[in-house]
CSV table of N, CA and C in Angstrom, one decimal:
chain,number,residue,atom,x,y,z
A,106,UNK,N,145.0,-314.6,-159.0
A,106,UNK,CA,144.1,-313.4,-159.3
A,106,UNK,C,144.0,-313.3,-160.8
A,107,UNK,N,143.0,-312.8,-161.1
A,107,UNK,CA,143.1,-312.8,-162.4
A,107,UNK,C,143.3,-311.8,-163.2
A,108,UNK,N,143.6,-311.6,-164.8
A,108,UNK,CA,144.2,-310.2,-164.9
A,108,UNK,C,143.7,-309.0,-165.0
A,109,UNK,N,142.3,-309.0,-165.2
A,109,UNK,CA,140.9,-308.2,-164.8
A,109,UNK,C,141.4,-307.4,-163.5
A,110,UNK,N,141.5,-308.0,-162.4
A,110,UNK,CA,141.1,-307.8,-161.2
A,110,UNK,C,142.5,-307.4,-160.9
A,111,UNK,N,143.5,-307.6,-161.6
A,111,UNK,CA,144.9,-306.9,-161.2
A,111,UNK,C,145.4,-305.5,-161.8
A,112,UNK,N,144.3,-305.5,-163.3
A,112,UNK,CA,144.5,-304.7,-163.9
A,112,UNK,C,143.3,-303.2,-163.8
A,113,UNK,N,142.3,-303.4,-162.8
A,113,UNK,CA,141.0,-302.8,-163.1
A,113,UNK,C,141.8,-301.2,-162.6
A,114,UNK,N,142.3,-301.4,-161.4
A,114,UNK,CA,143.1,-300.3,-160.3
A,114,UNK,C,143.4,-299.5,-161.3
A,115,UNK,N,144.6,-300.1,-162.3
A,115,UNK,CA,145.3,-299.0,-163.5
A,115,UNK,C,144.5,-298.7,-164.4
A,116,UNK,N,143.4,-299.3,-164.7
A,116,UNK,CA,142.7,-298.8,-165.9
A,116,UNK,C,141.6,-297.3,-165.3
A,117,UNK,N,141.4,-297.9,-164.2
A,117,UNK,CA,140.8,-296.8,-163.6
A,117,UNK,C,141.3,-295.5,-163.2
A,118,UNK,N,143.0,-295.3,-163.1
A,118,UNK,CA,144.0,-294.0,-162.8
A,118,UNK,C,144.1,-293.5,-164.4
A,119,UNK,N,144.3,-294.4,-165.5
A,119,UNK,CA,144.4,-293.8,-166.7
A,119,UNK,C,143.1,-293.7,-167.3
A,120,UNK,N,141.8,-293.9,-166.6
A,120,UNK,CA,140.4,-293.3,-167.0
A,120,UNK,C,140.5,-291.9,-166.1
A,121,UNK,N,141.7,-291.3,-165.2
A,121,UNK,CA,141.5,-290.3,-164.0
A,121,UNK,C,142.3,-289.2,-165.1
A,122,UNK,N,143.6,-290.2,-165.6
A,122,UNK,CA,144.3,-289.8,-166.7
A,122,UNK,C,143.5,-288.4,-167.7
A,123,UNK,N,142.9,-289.5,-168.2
A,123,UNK,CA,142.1,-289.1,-169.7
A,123,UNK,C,140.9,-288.4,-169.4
A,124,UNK,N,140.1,-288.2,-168.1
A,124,UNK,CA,139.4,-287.2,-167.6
A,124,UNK,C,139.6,-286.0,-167.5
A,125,UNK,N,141.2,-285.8,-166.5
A,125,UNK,CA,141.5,-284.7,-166.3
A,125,UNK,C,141.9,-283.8,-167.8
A,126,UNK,N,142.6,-284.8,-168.7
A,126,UNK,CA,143.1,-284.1,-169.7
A,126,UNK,C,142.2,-283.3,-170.9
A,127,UNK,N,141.2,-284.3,-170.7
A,127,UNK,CA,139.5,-283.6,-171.4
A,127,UNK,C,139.4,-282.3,-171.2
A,128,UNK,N,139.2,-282.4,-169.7
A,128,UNK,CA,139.0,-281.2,-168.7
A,128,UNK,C,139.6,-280.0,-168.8
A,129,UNK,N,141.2,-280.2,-168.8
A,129,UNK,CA,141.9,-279.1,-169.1
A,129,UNK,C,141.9,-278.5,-170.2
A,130,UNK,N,141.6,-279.7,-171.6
A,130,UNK,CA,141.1,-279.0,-173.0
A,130,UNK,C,140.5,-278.0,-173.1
A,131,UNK,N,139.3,-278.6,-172.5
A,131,UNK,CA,137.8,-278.0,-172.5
A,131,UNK,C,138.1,-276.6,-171.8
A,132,UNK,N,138.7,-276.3,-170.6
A,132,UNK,CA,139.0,-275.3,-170.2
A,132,UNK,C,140.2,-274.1,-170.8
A,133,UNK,N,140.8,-274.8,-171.5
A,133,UNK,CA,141.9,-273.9,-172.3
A,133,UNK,C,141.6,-273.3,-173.4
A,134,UNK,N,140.7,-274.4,-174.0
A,134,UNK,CA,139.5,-274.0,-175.5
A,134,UNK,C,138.4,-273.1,-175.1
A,135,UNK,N,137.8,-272.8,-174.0
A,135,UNK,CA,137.4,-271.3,-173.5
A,135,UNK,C,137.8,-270.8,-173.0
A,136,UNK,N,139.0,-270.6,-172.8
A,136,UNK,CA,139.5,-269.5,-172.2
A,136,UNK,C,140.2,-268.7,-173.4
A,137,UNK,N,140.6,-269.8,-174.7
A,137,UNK,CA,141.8,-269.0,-175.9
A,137,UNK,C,139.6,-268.6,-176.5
A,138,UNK,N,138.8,-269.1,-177.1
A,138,UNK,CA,137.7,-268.6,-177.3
A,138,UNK,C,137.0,-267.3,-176.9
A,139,UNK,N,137.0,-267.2,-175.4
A,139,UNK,CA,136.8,-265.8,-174.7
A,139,UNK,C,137.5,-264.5,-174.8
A,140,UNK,N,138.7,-265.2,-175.2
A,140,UNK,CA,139.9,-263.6,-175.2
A,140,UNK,C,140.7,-264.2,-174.0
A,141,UNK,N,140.3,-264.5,-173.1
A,141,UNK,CA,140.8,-264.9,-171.4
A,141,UNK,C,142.5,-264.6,-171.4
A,142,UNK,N,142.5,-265.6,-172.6
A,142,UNK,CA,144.5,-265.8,-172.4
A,142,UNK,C,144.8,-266.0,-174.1
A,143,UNK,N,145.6,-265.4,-174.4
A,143,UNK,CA,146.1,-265.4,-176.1
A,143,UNK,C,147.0,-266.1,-176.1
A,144,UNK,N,147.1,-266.6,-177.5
A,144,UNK,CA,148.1,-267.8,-177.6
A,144,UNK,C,149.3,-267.3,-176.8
A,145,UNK,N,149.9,-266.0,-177.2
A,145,UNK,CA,151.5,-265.8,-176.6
A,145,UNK,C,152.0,-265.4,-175.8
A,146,UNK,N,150.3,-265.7,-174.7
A,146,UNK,CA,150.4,-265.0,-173.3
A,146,UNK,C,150.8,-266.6,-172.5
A,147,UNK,N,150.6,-267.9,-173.1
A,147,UNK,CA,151.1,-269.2,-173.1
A,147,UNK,C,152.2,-270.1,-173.8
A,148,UNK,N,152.7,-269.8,-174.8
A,148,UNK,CA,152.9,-270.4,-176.1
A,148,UNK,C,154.2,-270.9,-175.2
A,149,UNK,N,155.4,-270.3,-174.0
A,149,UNK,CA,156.1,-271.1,-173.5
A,149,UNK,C,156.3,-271.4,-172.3
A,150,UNK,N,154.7,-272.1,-171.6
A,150,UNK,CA,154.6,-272.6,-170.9
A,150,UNK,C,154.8,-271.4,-169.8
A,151,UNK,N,153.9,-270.2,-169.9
A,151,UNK,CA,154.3,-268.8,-168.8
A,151,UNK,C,153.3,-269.0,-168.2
A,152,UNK,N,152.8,-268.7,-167.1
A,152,UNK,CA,151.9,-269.6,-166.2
A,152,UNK,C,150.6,-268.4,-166.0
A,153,UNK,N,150.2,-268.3,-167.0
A,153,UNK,CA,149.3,-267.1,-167.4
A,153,UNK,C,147.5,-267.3,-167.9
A,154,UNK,N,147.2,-268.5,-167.4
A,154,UNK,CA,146.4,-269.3,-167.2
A,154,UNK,C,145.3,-268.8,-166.0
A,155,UNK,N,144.4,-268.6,-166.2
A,155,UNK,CA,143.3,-268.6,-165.2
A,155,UNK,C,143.3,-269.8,-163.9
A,156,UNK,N,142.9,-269.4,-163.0
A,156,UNK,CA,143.4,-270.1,-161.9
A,156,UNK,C,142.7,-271.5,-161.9
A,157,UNK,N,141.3,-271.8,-162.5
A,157,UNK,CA,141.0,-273.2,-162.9
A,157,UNK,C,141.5,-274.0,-163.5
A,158,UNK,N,141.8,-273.1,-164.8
A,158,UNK,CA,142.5,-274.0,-166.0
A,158,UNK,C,143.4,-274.3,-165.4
A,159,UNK,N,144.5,-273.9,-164.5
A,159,UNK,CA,145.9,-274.1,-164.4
A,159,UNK,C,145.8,-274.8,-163.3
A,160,UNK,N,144.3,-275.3,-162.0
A,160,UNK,CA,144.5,-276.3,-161.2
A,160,UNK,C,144.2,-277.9,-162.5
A,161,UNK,N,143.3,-277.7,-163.5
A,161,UNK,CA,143.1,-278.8,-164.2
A,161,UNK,C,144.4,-279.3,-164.7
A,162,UNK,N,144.9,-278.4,-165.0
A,162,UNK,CA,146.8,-278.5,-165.9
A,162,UNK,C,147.5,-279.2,-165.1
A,163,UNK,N,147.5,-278.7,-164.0
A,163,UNK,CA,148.3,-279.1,-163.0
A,163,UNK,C,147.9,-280.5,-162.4
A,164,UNK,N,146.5,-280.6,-162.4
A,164,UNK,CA,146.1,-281.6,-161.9
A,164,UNK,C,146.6,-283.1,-163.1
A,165,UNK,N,146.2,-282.8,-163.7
A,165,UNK,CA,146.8,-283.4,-165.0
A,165,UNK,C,148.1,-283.9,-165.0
A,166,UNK,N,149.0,-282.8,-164.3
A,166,UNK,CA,150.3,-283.5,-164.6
A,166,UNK,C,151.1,-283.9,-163.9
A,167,UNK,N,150.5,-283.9,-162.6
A,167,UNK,CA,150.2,-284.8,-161.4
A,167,UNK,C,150.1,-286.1,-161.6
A,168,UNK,N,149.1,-286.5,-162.8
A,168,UNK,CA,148.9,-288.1,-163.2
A,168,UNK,C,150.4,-288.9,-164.0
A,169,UNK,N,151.4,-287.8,-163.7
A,169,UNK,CA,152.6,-288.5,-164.5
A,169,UNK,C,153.8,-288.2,-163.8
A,170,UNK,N,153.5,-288.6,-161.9
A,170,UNK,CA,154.4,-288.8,-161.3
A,170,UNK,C,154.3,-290.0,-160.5
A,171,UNK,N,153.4,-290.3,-159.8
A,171,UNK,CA,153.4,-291.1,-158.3
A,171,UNK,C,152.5,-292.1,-159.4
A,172,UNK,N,152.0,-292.3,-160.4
A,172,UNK,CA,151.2,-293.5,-161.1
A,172,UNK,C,152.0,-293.7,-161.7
A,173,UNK,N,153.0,-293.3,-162.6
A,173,UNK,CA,154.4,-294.2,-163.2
A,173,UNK,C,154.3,-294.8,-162.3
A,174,UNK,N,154.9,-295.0,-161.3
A,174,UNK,CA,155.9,-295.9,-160.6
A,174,UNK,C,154.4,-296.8,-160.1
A,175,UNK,N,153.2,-297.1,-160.3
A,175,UNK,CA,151.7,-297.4,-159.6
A,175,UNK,C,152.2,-298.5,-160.8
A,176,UNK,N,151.7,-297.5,-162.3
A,176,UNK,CA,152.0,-298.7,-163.1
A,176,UNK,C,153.1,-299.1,-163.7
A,177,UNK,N,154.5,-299.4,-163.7
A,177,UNK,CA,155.3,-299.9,-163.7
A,177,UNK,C,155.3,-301.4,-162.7
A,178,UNK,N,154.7,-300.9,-161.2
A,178,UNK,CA,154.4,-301.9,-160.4
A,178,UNK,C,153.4,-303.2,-160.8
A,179,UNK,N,152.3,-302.3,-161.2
A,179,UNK,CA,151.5,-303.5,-161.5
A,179,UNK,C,151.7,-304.2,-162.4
A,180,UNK,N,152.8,-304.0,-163.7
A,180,UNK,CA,152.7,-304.6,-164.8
A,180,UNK,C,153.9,-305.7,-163.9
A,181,UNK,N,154.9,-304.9,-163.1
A,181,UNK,CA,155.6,-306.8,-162.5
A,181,UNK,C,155.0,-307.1,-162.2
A,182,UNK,N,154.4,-306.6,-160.9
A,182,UNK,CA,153.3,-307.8,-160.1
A,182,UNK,C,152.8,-308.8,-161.2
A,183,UNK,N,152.0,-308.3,-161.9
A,183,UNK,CA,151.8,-309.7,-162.9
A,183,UNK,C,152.8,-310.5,-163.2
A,184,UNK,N,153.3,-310.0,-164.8
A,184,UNK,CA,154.3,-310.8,-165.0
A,184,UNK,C,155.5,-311.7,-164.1
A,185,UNK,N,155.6,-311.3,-163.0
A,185,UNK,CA,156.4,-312.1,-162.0
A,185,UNK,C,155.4,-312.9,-161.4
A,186,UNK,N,154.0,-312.7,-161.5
A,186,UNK,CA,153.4,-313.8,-160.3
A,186,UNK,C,152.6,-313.9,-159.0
A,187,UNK,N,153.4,-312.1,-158.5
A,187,UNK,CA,153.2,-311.6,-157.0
A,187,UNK,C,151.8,-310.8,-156.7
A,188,UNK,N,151.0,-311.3,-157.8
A,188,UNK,CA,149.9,-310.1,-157.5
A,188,UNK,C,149.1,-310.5,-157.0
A,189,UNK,N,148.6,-310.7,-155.7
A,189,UNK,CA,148.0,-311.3,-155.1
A,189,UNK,C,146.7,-310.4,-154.4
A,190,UNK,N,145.8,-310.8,-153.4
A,190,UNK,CA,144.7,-309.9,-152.8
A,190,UNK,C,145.3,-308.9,-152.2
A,191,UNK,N,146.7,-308.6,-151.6
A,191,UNK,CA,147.3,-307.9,-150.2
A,191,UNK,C,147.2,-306.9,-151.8
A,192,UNK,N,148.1,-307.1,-153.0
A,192,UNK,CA,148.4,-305.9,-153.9
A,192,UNK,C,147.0,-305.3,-154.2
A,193,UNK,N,146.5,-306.5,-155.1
A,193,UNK,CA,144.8,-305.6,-155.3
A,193,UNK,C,144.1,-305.2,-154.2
A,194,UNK,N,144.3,-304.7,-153.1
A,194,UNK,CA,143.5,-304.1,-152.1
A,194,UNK,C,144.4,-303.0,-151.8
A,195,UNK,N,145.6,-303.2,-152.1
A,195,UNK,CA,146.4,-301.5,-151.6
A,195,UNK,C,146.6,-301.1,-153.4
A,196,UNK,N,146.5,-301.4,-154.5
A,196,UNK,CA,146.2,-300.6,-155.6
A,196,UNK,C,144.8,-299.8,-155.4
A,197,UNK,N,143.3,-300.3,-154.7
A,197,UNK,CA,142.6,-299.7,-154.4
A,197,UNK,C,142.8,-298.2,-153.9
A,198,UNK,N,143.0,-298.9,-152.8
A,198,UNK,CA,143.7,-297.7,-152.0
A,198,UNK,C,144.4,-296.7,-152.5
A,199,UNK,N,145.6,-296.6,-153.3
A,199,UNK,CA,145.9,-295.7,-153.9
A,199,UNK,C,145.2,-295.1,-155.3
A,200,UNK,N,144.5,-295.7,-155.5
A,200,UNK,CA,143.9,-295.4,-157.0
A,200,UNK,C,142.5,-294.6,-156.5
A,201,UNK,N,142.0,-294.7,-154.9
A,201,UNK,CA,140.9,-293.9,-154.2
A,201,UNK,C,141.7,-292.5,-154.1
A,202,UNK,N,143.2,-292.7,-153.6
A,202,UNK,CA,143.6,-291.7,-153.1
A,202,UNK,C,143.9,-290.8,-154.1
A,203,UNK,N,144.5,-291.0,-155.3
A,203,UNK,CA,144.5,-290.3,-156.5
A,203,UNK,C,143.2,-289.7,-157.1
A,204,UNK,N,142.3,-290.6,-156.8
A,204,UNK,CA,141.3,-289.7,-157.5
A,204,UNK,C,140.4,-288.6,-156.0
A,205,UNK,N,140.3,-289.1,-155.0
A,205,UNK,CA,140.4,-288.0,-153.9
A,205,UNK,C,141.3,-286.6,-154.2
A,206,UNK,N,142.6,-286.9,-154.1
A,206,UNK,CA,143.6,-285.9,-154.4
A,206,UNK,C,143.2,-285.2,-155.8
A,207,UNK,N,142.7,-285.5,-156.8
A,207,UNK,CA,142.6,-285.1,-158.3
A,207,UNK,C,141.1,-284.3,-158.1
A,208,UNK,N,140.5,-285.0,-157.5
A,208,UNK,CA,139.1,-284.3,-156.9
A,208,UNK,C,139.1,-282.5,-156.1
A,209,UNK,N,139.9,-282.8,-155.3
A,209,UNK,CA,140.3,-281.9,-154.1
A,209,UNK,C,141.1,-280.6,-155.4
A,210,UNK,N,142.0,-281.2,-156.2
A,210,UNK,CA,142.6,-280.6,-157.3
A,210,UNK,C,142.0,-279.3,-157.9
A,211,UNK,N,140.9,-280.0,-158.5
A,211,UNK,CA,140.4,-279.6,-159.4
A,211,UNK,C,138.9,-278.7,-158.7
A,212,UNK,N,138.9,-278.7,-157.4
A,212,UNK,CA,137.5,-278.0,-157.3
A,212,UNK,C,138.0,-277.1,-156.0
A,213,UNK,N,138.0,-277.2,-154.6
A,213,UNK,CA,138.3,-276.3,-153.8
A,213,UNK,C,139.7,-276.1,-153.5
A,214,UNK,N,141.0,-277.0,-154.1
A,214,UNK,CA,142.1,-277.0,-154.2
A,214,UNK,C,142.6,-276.7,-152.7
A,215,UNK,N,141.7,-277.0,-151.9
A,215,UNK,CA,142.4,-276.8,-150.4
A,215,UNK,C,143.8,-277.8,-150.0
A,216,UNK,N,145.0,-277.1,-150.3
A,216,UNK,CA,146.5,-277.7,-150.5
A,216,UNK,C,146.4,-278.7,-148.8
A,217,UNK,N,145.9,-278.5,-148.1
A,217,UNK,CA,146.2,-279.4,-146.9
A,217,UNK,C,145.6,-280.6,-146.9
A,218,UNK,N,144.4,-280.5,-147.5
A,218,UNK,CA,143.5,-281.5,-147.7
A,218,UNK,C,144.5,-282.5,-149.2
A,219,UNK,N,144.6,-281.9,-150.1
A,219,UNK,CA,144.9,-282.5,-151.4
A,219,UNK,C,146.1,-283.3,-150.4
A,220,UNK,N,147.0,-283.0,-150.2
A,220,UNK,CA,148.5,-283.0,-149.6
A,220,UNK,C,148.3,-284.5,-148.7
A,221,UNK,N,147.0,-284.3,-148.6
A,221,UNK,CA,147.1,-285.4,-146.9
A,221,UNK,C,146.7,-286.4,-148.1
A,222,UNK,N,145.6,-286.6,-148.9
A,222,UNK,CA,145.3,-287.4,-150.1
A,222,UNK,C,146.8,-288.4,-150.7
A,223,UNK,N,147.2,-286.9,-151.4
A,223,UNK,CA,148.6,-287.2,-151.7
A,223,UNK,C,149.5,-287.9,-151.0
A,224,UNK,N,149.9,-287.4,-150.1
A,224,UNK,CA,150.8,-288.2,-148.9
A,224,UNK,C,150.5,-289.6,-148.8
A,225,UNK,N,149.3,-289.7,-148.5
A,225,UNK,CA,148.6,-291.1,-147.9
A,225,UNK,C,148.6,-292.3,-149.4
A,226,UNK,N,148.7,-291.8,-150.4
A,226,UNK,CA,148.8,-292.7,-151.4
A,226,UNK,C,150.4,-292.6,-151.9
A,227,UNK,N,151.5,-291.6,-151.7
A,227,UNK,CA,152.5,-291.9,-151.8
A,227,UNK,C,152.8,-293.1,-151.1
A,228,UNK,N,152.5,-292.9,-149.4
A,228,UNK,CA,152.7,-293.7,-148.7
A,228,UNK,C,151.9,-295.7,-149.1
A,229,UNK,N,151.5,-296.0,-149.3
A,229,UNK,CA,150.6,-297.1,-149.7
A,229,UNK,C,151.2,-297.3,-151.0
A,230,UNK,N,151.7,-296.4,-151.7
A,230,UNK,CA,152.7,-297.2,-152.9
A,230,UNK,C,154.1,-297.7,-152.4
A,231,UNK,N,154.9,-296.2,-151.5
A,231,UNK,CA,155.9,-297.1,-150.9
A,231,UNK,C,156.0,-298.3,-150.6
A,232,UNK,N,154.7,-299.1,-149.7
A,232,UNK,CA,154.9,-300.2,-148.9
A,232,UNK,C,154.5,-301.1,-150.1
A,233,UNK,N,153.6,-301.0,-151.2
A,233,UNK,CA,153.6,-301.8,-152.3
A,233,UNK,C,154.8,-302.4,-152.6
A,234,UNK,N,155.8,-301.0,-153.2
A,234,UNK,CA,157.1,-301.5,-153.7
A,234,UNK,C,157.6,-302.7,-152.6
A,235,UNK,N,157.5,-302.3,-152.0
A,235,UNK,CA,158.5,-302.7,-150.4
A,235,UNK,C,158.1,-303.8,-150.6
A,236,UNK,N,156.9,-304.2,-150.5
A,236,UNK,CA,156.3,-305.7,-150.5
A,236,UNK,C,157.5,-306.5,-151.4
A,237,UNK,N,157.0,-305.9,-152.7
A,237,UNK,CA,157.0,-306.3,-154.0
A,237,UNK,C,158.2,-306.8,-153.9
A,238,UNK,N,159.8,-305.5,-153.4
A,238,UNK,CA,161.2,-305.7,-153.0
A,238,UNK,C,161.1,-307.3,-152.2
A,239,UNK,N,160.7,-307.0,-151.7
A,239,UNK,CA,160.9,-308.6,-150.2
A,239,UNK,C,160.6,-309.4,-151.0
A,240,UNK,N,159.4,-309.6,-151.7
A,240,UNK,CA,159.0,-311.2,-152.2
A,240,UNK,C,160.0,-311.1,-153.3
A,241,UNK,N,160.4,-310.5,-154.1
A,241,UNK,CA,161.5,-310.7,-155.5
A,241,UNK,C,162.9,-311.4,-154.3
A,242,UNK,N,162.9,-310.8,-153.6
A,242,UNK,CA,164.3,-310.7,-153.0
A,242,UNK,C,164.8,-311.8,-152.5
A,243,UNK,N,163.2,-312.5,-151.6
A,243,UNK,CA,163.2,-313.6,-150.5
A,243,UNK,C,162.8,-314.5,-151.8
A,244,UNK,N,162.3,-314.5,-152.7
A,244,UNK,CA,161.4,-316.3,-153.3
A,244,UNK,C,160.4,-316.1,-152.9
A,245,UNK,N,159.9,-315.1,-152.3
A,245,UNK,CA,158.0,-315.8,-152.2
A,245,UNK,C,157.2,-315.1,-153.3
């Protein structure tokens, strides 16, 4: 595989990255502009945020749990060798489900729907790793 094609999955969660965090700007910069929220109604992290801003926030910091461990993975997969079509088609998969889940986040925030998103791409990184475990483990 080549490292394009191993690499596109992560470039594309840290373009989901650098989206949401625009996003949240943009929305904190009118909200401190409008009056909405003053600096020291936030300054230590008091959750005092309009309920958009704080799913973008949230959504945002979201991108720095279950994608660590996405990209940590992919950078062995390469470097050891193992990155083959089975990984680039379940990094898809999870990299659809993050931005599903980041979608769902950020606009009707319906927690059942996001959850099942979430779930489903936790799940598809687990069996990543798992793969990944067996072939380090076995030699293949």
């Amino acid at each position: 595989m080549s490292l394009a094609s191993v690499l596109l999955p992560l470039f594309v969660e840290v373009v989901l990255t650098f989206v949401l965090m625009l996003q949240m700007g943009v929305l904190r910069g009118r909200d401190f502009r409008t009056g909405t929220v003053k600096p020291q109604d936030v300054g230590l992290r008091e959750p005092n945020w309009p309920q958009r801003t704080a799913q973008a926030a949230n959504s945002f910091s979201n991108q720095f749990e279950l994608p660590v461990l996405f990209y940590v993975l992919t950078i062995l997969e390469w470097i050891t060798r193992h990155a083959g079509i089975l990984f680039i088609a379940l990094a898809w998969v999870f990299v659809i489900c993050r931005l599903l889940q980041a979608y769902v986040h950020v606009t009707s925030n319906i927690v059942r729907l996001r959850g099942a998103f979430y779930s489903a791409g936790a799940l598809v990184l687990m069996i990543m790793w798992l793969i990944y475990i067996v072939q380090v483990m076995t030699g293949t």
